[in-house]
């Protein structure tokens, strides 16, 4: 069995002044809560991105934004090769949750797509 990989292009990830807010609806009022404020960074092809911080500090939210699993940030920008996230990029970005929800009957490719 020969595994044929699709040709890949390097992806440069850049995120600048990323902010993310959620709306909290109460019984008598509605307010916004900032989850991320002014987060910036970059990842070059071949690099590994690691995030550390206490519970509730926004690590999963930022990773979800970077991986396209959450709608656009409420502020700042996230680009891949200087382009915003698109459906074309979705097929090239893999995301595995920290809960490792994997299906044993699927291949790695099927799991990530």
Short mmCIF file of N, CA and C in Angstrom, two decimals:
data_model
loop_
_atom_site.label_atom_id
_atom_site.label_comp_id
_atom_site.label_asym_id
_atom_site.label_seq_id
_atom_site.Cartn_x
_atom_site.Cartn_y
_atom_site.Cartn_z
N UNK A 1 0.84 -1.17 0.00
CA UNK A 1 0.00 0.00 0.00
C UNK A 1 0.89 1.24 0.00
N UNK A 2 0.63 2.11 -0.93
CA UNK A 2 1.39 3.34 -1.03
C UNK A 2 0.50 4.51 -0.64
N UNK A 3 0.99 5.33 0.26
CA UNK A 3 0.22 6.50 0.68
C UNK A 3 0.69 7.69 -0.13
N UNK A 4 -0.26 8.30 -0.80
CA UNK A 4 0.05 9.47 -1.63
C UNK A 4 -0.38 10.72 -0.87
N UNK A 5 0.56 11.57 -0.60
CA UNK A 5 0.25 12.82 0.09
C UNK A 5 0.04 13.93 -0.93
N UNK A 6 -0.90 14.81 -0.61
CA UNK A 6 -1.12 15.97 -1.48
C UNK A 6 0.06 16.92 -1.32
N UNK A 7 0.43 17.60 -2.39
CA UNK A 7 1.52 18.58 -2.26
C UNK A 7 1.09 19.68 -1.29
N UNK A 8 2.03 20.10 -0.49
CA UNK A 8 1.70 21.12 0.50
C UNK A 8 2.54 22.37 0.27
N UNK A 9 1.97 23.46 0.64
CA UNK A 9 2.68 24.73 0.62
C UNK A 9 2.87 25.15 2.07
N UNK A 10 3.98 25.78 2.37
CA UNK A 10 4.17 26.22 3.75
C UNK A 10 3.13 27.27 4.12
N UNK A 11 2.68 27.22 5.36
CA UNK A 11 1.71 28.20 5.84
C UNK A 11 2.35 29.02 6.94
N UNK A 12 2.35 30.32 6.76
CA UNK A 12 2.83 31.26 7.76
C UNK A 12 1.60 31.80 8.49
N UNK A 13 1.54 31.58 9.77
CA UNK A 13 0.42 32.04 10.58
C UNK A 13 0.82 33.30 11.33
N UNK A 14 -0.02 34.32 11.26
CA UNK A 14 0.25 35.56 11.98
C UNK A 14 -1.05 36.03 12.62
N UNK A 15 -0.98 36.35 13.91
CA UNK A 15 -2.15 36.91 14.58
C UNK A 15 -1.72 38.17 15.31
N UNK A 16 -2.50 39.23 15.10
CA UNK A 16 -2.12 40.55 15.57
C UNK A 16 -3.26 41.19 16.36
N UNK A 17 -2.97 41.56 17.60
CA UNK A 17 -3.93 42.28 18.45
C UNK A 17 -5.30 41.60 18.47
N UNK A 18 -5.30 40.27 18.58
CA UNK A 18 -6.56 39.51 18.56
C UNK A 18 -7.34 39.76 19.85
N UNK A 19 -8.60 40.10 19.69
CA UNK A 19 -9.51 40.29 20.81
C UNK A 19 -10.75 39.43 20.55
N UNK A 20 -11.34 38.95 21.63
CA UNK A 20 -12.56 38.16 21.48
C UNK A 20 -13.46 38.42 22.67
N UNK A 21 -14.71 38.74 22.37
CA UNK A 21 -15.70 39.03 23.41
C UNK A 21 -16.89 38.09 23.22
N UNK A 22 -17.53 37.78 24.32
CA UNK A 22 -18.77 37.01 24.28
C UNK A 22 -19.86 37.83 24.95
N UNK A 23 -21.09 37.61 24.54
CA UNK A 23 -22.23 38.29 25.13
C UNK A 23 -22.81 37.39 26.21
N UNK A 24 -22.95 37.94 27.39
CA UNK A 24 -23.53 37.21 28.51
C UNK A 24 -24.91 37.80 28.78
N UNK A 25 -25.92 36.97 28.58
CA UNK A 25 -27.30 37.42 28.77
C UNK A 25 -27.77 37.01 30.16
N UNK A 26 -28.13 37.99 30.93
CA UNK A 26 -28.68 37.74 32.26
C UNK A 26 -30.18 37.91 32.24
N UNK A 27 -30.79 37.75 33.40
CA UNK A 27 -32.24 37.89 33.51
C UNK A 27 -32.66 39.34 33.27
N UNK A 28 -31.88 40.27 33.82
CA UNK A 28 -32.27 41.69 33.71
C UNK A 28 -31.35 42.51 32.81
N UNK A 29 -30.20 41.97 32.45
CA UNK A 29 -29.27 42.75 31.63
C UNK A 29 -28.42 41.86 30.75
N UNK A 30 -27.80 42.49 29.77
CA UNK A 30 -26.88 41.81 28.87
C UNK A 30 -25.57 42.57 28.90
N UNK A 31 -24.46 41.84 28.96
CA UNK A 31 -23.16 42.50 28.97
C UNK A 31 -22.17 41.70 28.13
N UNK A 32 -21.08 42.35 27.76
CA UNK A 32 -20.00 41.68 27.03
C UNK A 32 -18.88 41.36 28.00
N UNK A 33 -18.25 40.21 27.77
CA UNK A 33 -17.09 39.84 28.57
C UNK A 33 -15.92 39.61 27.63
N UNK A 34 -14.80 40.28 27.90
CA UNK A 34 -13.60 40.08 27.08
C UNK A 34 -12.92 38.78 27.49
N UNK A 35 -12.73 37.92 26.51
CA UNK A 35 -12.04 36.65 26.75
C UNK A 35 -10.56 36.80 26.38
N UNK A 36 -10.29 37.48 25.26
CA UNK A 36 -8.92 37.74 24.81
C UNK A 36 -8.77 39.22 24.52
N UNK A 37 -7.62 39.77 24.87
CA UNK A 37 -7.36 41.19 24.63
C UNK A 37 -5.95 41.37 24.09
N UNK A 38 -5.83 41.83 22.85
CA UNK A 38 -4.54 42.22 22.28
C UNK A 38 -3.49 41.13 22.20
N UNK A 39 -3.86 39.93 21.77
CA UNK A 39 -2.92 38.81 21.67
C UNK A 39 -2.27 38.83 20.29
N UNK A 40 -0.94 38.78 20.25
CA UNK A 40 -0.20 38.79 18.98
C UNK A 40 0.84 37.68 18.97
N UNK A 41 1.15 37.19 17.79
CA UNK A 41 2.19 36.18 17.64
C UNK A 41 2.27 35.71 16.20
N UNK A 42 3.21 34.82 15.95
CA UNK A 42 3.35 34.26 14.61
C UNK A 42 3.97 32.88 14.72
N UNK A 43 3.69 32.06 13.71
CA UNK A 43 4.25 30.71 13.65
C UNK A 43 4.72 30.49 12.22
N UNK A 44 5.98 30.16 12.06
CA UNK A 44 6.54 29.86 10.74
C UNK A 44 6.38 28.38 10.42
N UNK A 45 6.41 28.02 9.14
CA UNK A 45 6.32 26.61 8.76
C UNK A 45 7.37 25.78 9.50
N UNK A 46 6.95 24.63 9.99
CA UNK A 46 7.86 23.74 10.70
C UNK A 46 7.96 24.02 12.18
N UNK A 47 7.45 25.14 12.63
CA UNK A 47 7.48 25.47 14.05
C UNK A 47 6.27 24.85 14.75
N UNK A 48 6.42 24.66 16.05
CA UNK A 48 5.34 24.16 16.88
C UNK A 48 4.92 25.28 17.81
N UNK A 49 3.62 25.48 17.93
CA UNK A 49 3.09 26.51 18.81
C UNK A 49 2.60 25.85 20.09
N UNK A 50 3.11 26.29 21.22
CA UNK A 50 2.66 25.78 22.52
C UNK A 50 2.13 26.95 23.33
N UNK A 51 1.03 26.72 24.02
CA UNK A 51 0.45 27.76 24.87
C UNK A 51 0.33 27.23 26.28
N UNK A 52 0.71 28.06 27.21
CA UNK A 52 0.62 27.68 28.62
C UNK A 52 -0.10 28.78 29.38
N UNK A 53 -0.83 28.40 30.37
CA UNK A 53 -1.52 29.37 31.20
C UNK A 53 -2.52 28.67 32.10
N UNK A 54 -3.01 29.39 33.09
CA UNK A 54 -3.96 28.78 34.02
C UNK A 54 -5.30 28.51 33.35
N UNK A 55 -6.09 27.69 33.99
CA UNK A 55 -7.43 27.38 33.51
C UNK A 55 -8.23 28.68 33.37
N UNK A 56 -8.92 28.80 32.25
CA UNK A 56 -9.75 29.98 32.03
C UNK A 56 -9.02 31.18 31.46
N UNK A 57 -7.76 31.01 31.06
CA UNK A 57 -6.99 32.16 30.57
C UNK A 57 -7.17 32.43 29.07
N UNK A 58 -7.92 31.58 28.37
CA UNK A 58 -8.20 31.83 26.95
C UNK A 58 -7.40 31.00 25.96
N UNK A 59 -6.66 30.01 26.43
CA UNK A 59 -5.84 29.19 25.53
C UNK A 59 -6.70 28.48 24.47
N UNK A 60 -7.74 27.81 24.91
CA UNK A 60 -8.59 27.07 23.99
C UNK A 60 -9.32 28.01 23.05
N UNK A 61 -9.74 29.16 23.55
CA UNK A 61 -10.42 30.14 22.70
C UNK A 61 -9.48 30.62 21.60
N UNK A 62 -8.23 30.95 21.95
CA UNK A 62 -7.28 31.40 20.94
C UNK A 62 -7.00 30.30 19.92
N UNK A 63 -6.77 29.08 20.38
CA UNK A 63 -6.52 27.98 19.45
C UNK A 63 -7.72 27.75 18.54
N UNK A 64 -8.92 27.88 19.08
CA UNK A 64 -10.13 27.71 18.27
C UNK A 64 -10.24 28.80 17.22
N UNK A 65 -9.86 30.02 17.56
CA UNK A 65 -9.84 31.11 16.58
C UNK A 65 -8.79 30.85 15.50
N UNK A 66 -7.59 30.44 15.92
CA UNK A 66 -6.50 30.20 14.97
C UNK A 66 -6.83 29.05 14.03
N UNK A 67 -7.54 28.05 14.53
CA UNK A 67 -7.90 26.89 13.72
C UNK A 67 -9.18 27.05 12.93
N UNK A 68 -9.82 28.21 13.03
CA UNK A 68 -11.04 28.45 12.27
C UNK A 68 -12.27 27.77 12.82
N UNK A 69 -12.22 27.32 14.07
CA UNK A 69 -13.37 26.63 14.65
C UNK A 69 -14.35 27.58 15.31
N UNK A 70 -13.93 28.80 15.52
CA UNK A 70 -14.79 29.83 16.10
C UNK A 70 -14.84 30.97 15.10
N UNK A 71 -15.97 31.67 15.06
CA UNK A 71 -16.08 32.78 14.11
C UNK A 71 -14.95 33.78 14.32
N UNK A 72 -14.87 34.73 13.46
CA UNK A 72 -13.79 35.72 13.47
C UNK A 72 -13.64 36.39 14.84
N UNK A 73 -12.43 36.83 15.13
CA UNK A 73 -12.23 37.56 16.39
C UNK A 73 -13.01 38.87 16.36
N UNK A 74 -13.30 39.42 17.53
CA UNK A 74 -14.01 40.70 17.58
C UNK A 74 -13.06 41.86 17.35
N UNK A 75 -11.77 41.59 17.32
CA UNK A 75 -10.79 42.63 17.04
C UNK A 75 -9.49 42.00 16.60
N UNK A 76 -8.66 42.76 15.90
CA UNK A 76 -7.38 42.26 15.42
C UNK A 76 -7.53 41.45 14.15
N UNK A 77 -6.46 40.73 13.80
CA UNK A 77 -6.49 39.94 12.57
C UNK A 77 -5.73 38.64 12.73
N UNK A 78 -6.18 37.64 11.97
CA UNK A 78 -5.51 36.35 11.89
C UNK A 78 -5.34 36.06 10.40
N UNK A 79 -4.09 35.86 9.97
CA UNK A 79 -3.84 35.59 8.56
C UNK A 79 -2.97 34.35 8.39
N UNK A 80 -3.15 33.72 7.25
CA UNK A 80 -2.38 32.55 6.84
C UNK A 80 -1.78 32.92 5.49
N UNK A 81 -0.46 33.03 5.43
CA UNK A 81 0.22 33.51 4.22
C UNK A 81 -0.37 34.86 3.78
N UNK A 82 -0.57 35.73 4.74
CA UNK A 82 -1.08 37.10 4.51
C UNK A 82 -2.53 37.13 4.01
N UNK A 83 -3.25 36.01 4.09
CA UNK A 83 -4.65 35.95 3.64
C UNK A 83 -5.54 35.60 4.83
N UNK A 84 -6.77 36.12 4.88
CA UNK A 84 -7.69 35.73 5.95
C UNK A 84 -8.15 34.28 5.77
N UNK A 85 -8.70 33.72 6.83
CA UNK A 85 -9.22 32.35 6.80
C UNK A 85 -10.27 32.20 5.70
N UNK A 86 -10.24 31.07 5.00
CA UNK A 86 -11.20 30.83 3.92
C UNK A 86 -11.54 29.34 3.88
N UNK A 87 -12.56 29.00 3.12
CA UNK A 87 -12.94 27.59 2.97
C UNK A 87 -11.80 26.77 2.36
N UNK A 88 -11.04 27.39 1.46
CA UNK A 88 -9.90 26.70 0.85
C UNK A 88 -8.87 26.33 1.92
N UNK A 89 -8.63 27.23 2.84
CA UNK A 89 -7.66 26.95 3.91
C UNK A 89 -8.18 25.91 4.88
N UNK A 90 -9.49 25.84 5.06
CA UNK A 90 -10.07 24.90 6.02
C UNK A 90 -9.61 23.47 5.74
N UNK A 91 -9.48 23.11 4.48
CA UNK A 91 -9.06 21.75 4.14
C UNK A 91 -7.58 21.51 4.40
N UNK A 92 -6.82 22.57 4.70
CA UNK A 92 -5.39 22.43 4.93
C UNK A 92 -4.99 22.59 6.39
N UNK A 93 -5.97 22.87 7.25
CA UNK A 93 -5.67 23.11 8.66
C UNK A 93 -6.27 21.99 9.49
N UNK A 94 -5.43 21.32 10.27
CA UNK A 94 -5.89 20.26 11.14
C UNK A 94 -6.09 20.77 12.55
N UNK A 95 -7.08 20.21 13.23
CA UNK A 95 -7.38 20.64 14.59
C UNK A 95 -7.86 19.43 15.36
N UNK A 96 -7.17 19.07 16.42
CA UNK A 96 -7.58 17.98 17.29
C UNK A 96 -7.83 18.58 18.66
N UNK A 97 -9.02 18.36 19.20
CA UNK A 97 -9.37 18.95 20.48
C UNK A 97 -8.57 18.33 21.61
N UNK A 98 -8.50 19.05 22.73
CA UNK A 98 -7.73 18.54 23.86
C UNK A 98 -8.39 17.32 24.48
N UNK A 99 -9.67 17.10 24.18
CA UNK A 99 -10.37 15.93 24.71
C UNK A 99 -10.10 14.67 23.90
N UNK A 100 -9.35 14.81 22.81
CA UNK A 100 -9.01 13.67 21.96
C UNK A 100 -10.23 12.85 21.55
N UNK A 101 -11.20 13.53 20.97
CA UNK A 101 -12.40 12.84 20.49
C UNK A 101 -12.07 12.29 19.11
N UNK A 102 -11.55 11.07 19.08
CA UNK A 102 -11.12 10.44 17.84
C UNK A 102 -11.95 9.18 17.60
N UNK A 103 -12.13 8.85 16.35
CA UNK A 103 -12.87 7.66 15.99
C UNK A 103 -11.89 6.60 15.50
N UNK A 104 -11.85 5.44 16.14
CA UNK A 104 -10.85 4.42 15.80
C UNK A 104 -11.00 3.85 14.39
N UNK A 105 -12.18 3.96 13.79
CA UNK A 105 -12.41 3.40 12.46
C UNK A 105 -12.05 4.37 11.34
N UNK A 106 -11.63 5.61 11.68
CA UNK A 106 -11.25 6.59 10.66
C UNK A 106 -9.74 6.72 10.57
N UNK A 107 -9.27 7.03 9.38
CA UNK A 107 -7.84 7.31 9.21
C UNK A 107 -7.55 8.69 9.77
N UNK A 108 -6.27 9.03 9.89
CA UNK A 108 -5.88 10.36 10.36
C UNK A 108 -6.45 11.42 9.43
N UNK A 109 -6.31 11.21 8.13
CA UNK A 109 -6.82 12.17 7.14
C UNK A 109 -8.33 12.36 7.29
N UNK A 110 -9.07 11.26 7.43
CA UNK A 110 -10.52 11.35 7.57
C UNK A 110 -10.90 12.08 8.86
N UNK A 111 -10.15 11.86 9.92
CA UNK A 111 -10.43 12.52 11.19
C UNK A 111 -10.23 14.02 11.09
N UNK A 112 -9.20 14.45 10.39
CA UNK A 112 -8.87 15.87 10.32
C UNK A 112 -9.65 16.64 9.27
N UNK A 113 -10.35 15.94 8.37
CA UNK A 113 -11.10 16.66 7.32
C UNK A 113 -12.58 16.64 7.54
#
